[in-house]
XYZ file of C-alpha atoms in Angstrom:
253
model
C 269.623 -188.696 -4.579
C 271.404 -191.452 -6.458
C 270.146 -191.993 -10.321
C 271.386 -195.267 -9.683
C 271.465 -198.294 -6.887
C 274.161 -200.953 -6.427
C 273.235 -203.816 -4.439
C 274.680 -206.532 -2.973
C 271.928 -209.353 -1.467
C 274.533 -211.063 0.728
C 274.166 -207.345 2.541
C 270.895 -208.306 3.722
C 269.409 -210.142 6.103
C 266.689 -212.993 5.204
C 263.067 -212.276 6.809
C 259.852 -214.398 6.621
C 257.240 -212.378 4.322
C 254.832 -211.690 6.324
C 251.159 -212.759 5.349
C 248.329 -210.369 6.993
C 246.372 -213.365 7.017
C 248.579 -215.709 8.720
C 249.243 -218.001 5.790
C 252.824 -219.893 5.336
C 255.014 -217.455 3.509
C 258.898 -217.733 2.158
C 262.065 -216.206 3.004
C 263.037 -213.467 1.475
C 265.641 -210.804 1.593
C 263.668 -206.948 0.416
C 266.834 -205.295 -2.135
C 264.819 -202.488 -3.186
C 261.402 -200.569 -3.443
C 260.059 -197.929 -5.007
C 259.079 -198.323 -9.070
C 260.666 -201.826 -9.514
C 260.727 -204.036 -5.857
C 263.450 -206.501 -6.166
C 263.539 -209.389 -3.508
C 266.043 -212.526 -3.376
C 263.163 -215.443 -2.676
C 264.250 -218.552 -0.844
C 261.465 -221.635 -0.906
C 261.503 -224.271 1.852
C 261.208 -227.778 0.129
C 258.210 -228.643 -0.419
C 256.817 -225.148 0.283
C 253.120 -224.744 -1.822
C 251.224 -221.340 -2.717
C 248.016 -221.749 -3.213
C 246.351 -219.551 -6.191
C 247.226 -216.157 -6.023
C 247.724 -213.024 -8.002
C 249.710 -210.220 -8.254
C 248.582 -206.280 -9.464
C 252.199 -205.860 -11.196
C 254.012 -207.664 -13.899
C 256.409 -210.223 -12.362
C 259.648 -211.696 -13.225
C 261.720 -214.517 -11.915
C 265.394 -215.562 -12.507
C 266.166 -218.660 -10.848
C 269.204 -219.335 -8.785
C 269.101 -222.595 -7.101
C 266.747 -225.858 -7.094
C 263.715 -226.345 -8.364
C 260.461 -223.709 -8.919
C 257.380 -225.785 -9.825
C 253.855 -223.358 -11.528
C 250.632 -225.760 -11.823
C 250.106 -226.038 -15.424
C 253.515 -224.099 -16.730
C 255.928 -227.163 -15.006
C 259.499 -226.692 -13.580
C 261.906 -224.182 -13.208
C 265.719 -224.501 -12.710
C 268.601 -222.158 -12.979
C 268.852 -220.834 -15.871
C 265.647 -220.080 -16.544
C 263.473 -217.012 -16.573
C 259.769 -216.532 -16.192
C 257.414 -213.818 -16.042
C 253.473 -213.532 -15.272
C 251.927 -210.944 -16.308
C 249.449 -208.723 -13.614
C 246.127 -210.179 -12.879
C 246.883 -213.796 -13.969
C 246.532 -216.019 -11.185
C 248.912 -219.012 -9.835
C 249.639 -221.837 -8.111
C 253.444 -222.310 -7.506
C 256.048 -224.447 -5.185
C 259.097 -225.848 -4.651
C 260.552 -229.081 -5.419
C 262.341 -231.494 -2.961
C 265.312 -229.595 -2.431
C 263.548 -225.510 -2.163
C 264.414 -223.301 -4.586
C 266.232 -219.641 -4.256
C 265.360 -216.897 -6.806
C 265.285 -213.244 -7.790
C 261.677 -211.666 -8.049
C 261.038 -208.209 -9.385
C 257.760 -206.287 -9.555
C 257.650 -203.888 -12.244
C 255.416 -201.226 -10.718
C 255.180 -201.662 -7.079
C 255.172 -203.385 -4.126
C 254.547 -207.522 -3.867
C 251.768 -208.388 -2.186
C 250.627 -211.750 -2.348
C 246.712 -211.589 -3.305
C 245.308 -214.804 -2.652
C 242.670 -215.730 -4.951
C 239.811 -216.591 -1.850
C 240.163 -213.409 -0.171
C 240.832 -210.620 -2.720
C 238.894 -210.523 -6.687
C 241.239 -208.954 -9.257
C 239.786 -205.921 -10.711
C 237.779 -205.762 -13.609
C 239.950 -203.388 -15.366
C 243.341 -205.481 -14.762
C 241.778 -208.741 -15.690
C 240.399 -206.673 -19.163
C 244.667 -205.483 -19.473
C 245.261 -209.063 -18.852
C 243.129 -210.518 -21.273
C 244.281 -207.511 -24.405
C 247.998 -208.602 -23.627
C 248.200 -212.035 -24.647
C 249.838 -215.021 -23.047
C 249.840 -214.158 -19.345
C 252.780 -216.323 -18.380
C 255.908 -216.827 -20.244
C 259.529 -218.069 -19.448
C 262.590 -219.392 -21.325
C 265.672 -220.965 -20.964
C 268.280 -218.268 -21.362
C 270.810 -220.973 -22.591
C 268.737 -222.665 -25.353
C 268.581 -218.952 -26.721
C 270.479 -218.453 -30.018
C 272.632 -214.631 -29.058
C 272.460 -211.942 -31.701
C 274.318 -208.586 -32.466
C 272.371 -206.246 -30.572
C 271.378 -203.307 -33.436
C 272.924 -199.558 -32.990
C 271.461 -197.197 -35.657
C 274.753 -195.709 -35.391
C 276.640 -198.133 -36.303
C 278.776 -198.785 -33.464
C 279.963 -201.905 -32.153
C 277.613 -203.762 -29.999
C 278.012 -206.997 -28.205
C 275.612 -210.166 -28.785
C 272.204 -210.302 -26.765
C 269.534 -213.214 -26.394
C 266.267 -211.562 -26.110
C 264.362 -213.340 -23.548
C 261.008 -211.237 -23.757
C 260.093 -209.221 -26.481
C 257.190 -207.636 -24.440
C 255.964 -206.396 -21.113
C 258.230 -206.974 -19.676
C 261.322 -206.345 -21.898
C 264.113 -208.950 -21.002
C 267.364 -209.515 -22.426
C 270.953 -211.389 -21.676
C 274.218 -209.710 -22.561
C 277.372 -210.868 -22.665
C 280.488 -208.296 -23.341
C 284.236 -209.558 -23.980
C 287.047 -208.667 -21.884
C 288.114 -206.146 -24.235
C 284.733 -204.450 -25.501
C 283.776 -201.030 -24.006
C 281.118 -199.146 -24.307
C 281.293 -195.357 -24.100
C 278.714 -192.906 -22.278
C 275.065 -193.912 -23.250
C 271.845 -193.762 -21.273
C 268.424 -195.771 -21.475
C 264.828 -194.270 -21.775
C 263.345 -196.791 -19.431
C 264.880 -197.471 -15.712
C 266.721 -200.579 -16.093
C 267.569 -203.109 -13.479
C 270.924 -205.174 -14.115
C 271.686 -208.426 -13.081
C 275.299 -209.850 -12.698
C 275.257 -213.334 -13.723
C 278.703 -214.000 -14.485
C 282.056 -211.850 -14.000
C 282.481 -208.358 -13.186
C 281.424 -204.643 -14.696
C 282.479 -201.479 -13.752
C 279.784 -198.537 -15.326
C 281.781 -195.525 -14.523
C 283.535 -193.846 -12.183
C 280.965 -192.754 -10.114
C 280.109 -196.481 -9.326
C 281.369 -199.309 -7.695
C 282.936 -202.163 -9.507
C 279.819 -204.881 -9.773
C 280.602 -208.736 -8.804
C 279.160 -211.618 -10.060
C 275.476 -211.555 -7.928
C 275.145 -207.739 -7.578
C 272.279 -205.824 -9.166
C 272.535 -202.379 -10.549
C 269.456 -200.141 -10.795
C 269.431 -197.417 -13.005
C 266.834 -194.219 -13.499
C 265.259 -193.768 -16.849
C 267.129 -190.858 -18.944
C 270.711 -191.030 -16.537
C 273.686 -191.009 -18.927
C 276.539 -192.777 -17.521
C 279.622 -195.177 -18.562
C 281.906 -196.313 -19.922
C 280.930 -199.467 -19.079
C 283.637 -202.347 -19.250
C 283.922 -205.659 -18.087
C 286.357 -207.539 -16.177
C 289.189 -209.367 -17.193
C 286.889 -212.822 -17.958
C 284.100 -210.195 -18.986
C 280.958 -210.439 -18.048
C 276.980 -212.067 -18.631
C 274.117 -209.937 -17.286
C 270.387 -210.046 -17.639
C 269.168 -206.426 -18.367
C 265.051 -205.513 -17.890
C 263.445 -202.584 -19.434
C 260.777 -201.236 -17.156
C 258.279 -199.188 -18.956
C 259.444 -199.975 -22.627
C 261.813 -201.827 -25.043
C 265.733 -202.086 -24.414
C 266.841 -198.631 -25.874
C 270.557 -197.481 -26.429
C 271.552 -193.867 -26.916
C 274.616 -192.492 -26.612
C 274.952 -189.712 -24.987
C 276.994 -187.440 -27.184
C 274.699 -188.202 -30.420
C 271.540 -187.640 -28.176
C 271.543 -185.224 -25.224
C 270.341 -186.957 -22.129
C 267.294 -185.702 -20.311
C 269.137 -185.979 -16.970
């Protein structure tokens, strides 16, 4: 088995989610399951959810149009928001739909809807210990910084988006930075924003849209961008963005 998944959504067909209870549900095209679900979300216009929860931590990286949550606002490409498990929602599109990624960080993505099923005791107890239950930025109103190697080897400027469950950063590497065999604790799910990525030989070279899933402990690389380099959004599941390098510290895979 693969310690790591490339994806391409335009590989997949769209499907209706389908509600057990018969409710109006999205389009959505399933990229992966297992300890992180990833699914490409498309919203009708107009579309409305009424309150619901969900029992893993959630993120969402907007693609196209306009993502409304009752009391947080709107959401447009560009942005990211999470919601943390247990906190109930009400959420919707604006006029013209809106198209996103959505990742659970745990499991599956069932939508619990707040009339039907009570969140348990012991995640709403979680919920309340861990602060703000919803959060979200604007990954371009972000100021970058040099991404810190105790090593002292050159890095390439991040914007950290989340500093929390869940961990959530931007990257963006130059056409001519490189960065040699490494490996992660956590498994980490990639996101091609912008340009093109290649993370060793083993892999295929990643487009602008693809995702990349990696396992916890899996040393790989070099990684190295394409000619115009390349932006990515990189989450953490399980524990902060970590870099080792794999001939400093021996990899556990």
């Amino acid at each position: 088995m693969n310690n790591w998944n490339h994806i391409r959504p335009s590989n997949f067909e769209w499907e209706y989610f389908e509600d057990k209870h018969g409710r109006e549900t999205s389009k959505v095209r399933k990229l992966i399951t297992g300890e992180q679900y990833i699914w490409e979300a498309s919203l009708r216009p107009g579309y409305l959810a009424e309150s619901h929860w969900h029992p893993y931590d959630i993120v969402q990286i907007f693609l196209e149009g306009e993502f409304i949550a009752k009391g947080e606002g709107s959401f447009y490409p560009g942005d990211v928001r999470w919601v943390k498990a247990g906190h109930s929602s009400v959420e919707g599109a604006g006029a013209n739909g809106s198209r996103f990624f959505l990742i659970a960080l745990g499991g599956d993505i069932p939508l619990m809807w707040d009339d039907l099923y009570e969140a348990p005791t012991d995640l709403l107890n979680q919920l309340e210990e861990r602060g703000n239950p919803v959060g979200s930025a604007n990954v371009n109103e972000i100021t970058a910084e040099l991404f810190h190697d105790p090593h002292n080897r050159p890095t390439q400027p991040v914007k950290n988006i989340c500093n929390e469950s869940p961990w959530i950063i931007e990257t963006t590497f130059a056409p001519d930075y490189s960065a040699g065999v490494h490996w992660h604790k956590n498994n980490t799910l990639y996101f091609i924003m912008n340009g093109e990525m290649e993370f060793g030989q083993e892999e295929p070279l990643y487009k602008t849209g693809d995702i990349r899933v990696v396992n916890g402990g899996y040393s790989y690389g070099p990684e190295k961008p394409g000619k115009e380099g390349v932006t990515f959004i990189l989450i953490s599941n399980g524990g902060p963005v970590d870099l080792n390098w794999s001939d400093i510290d021996t990899p556990p895979i």
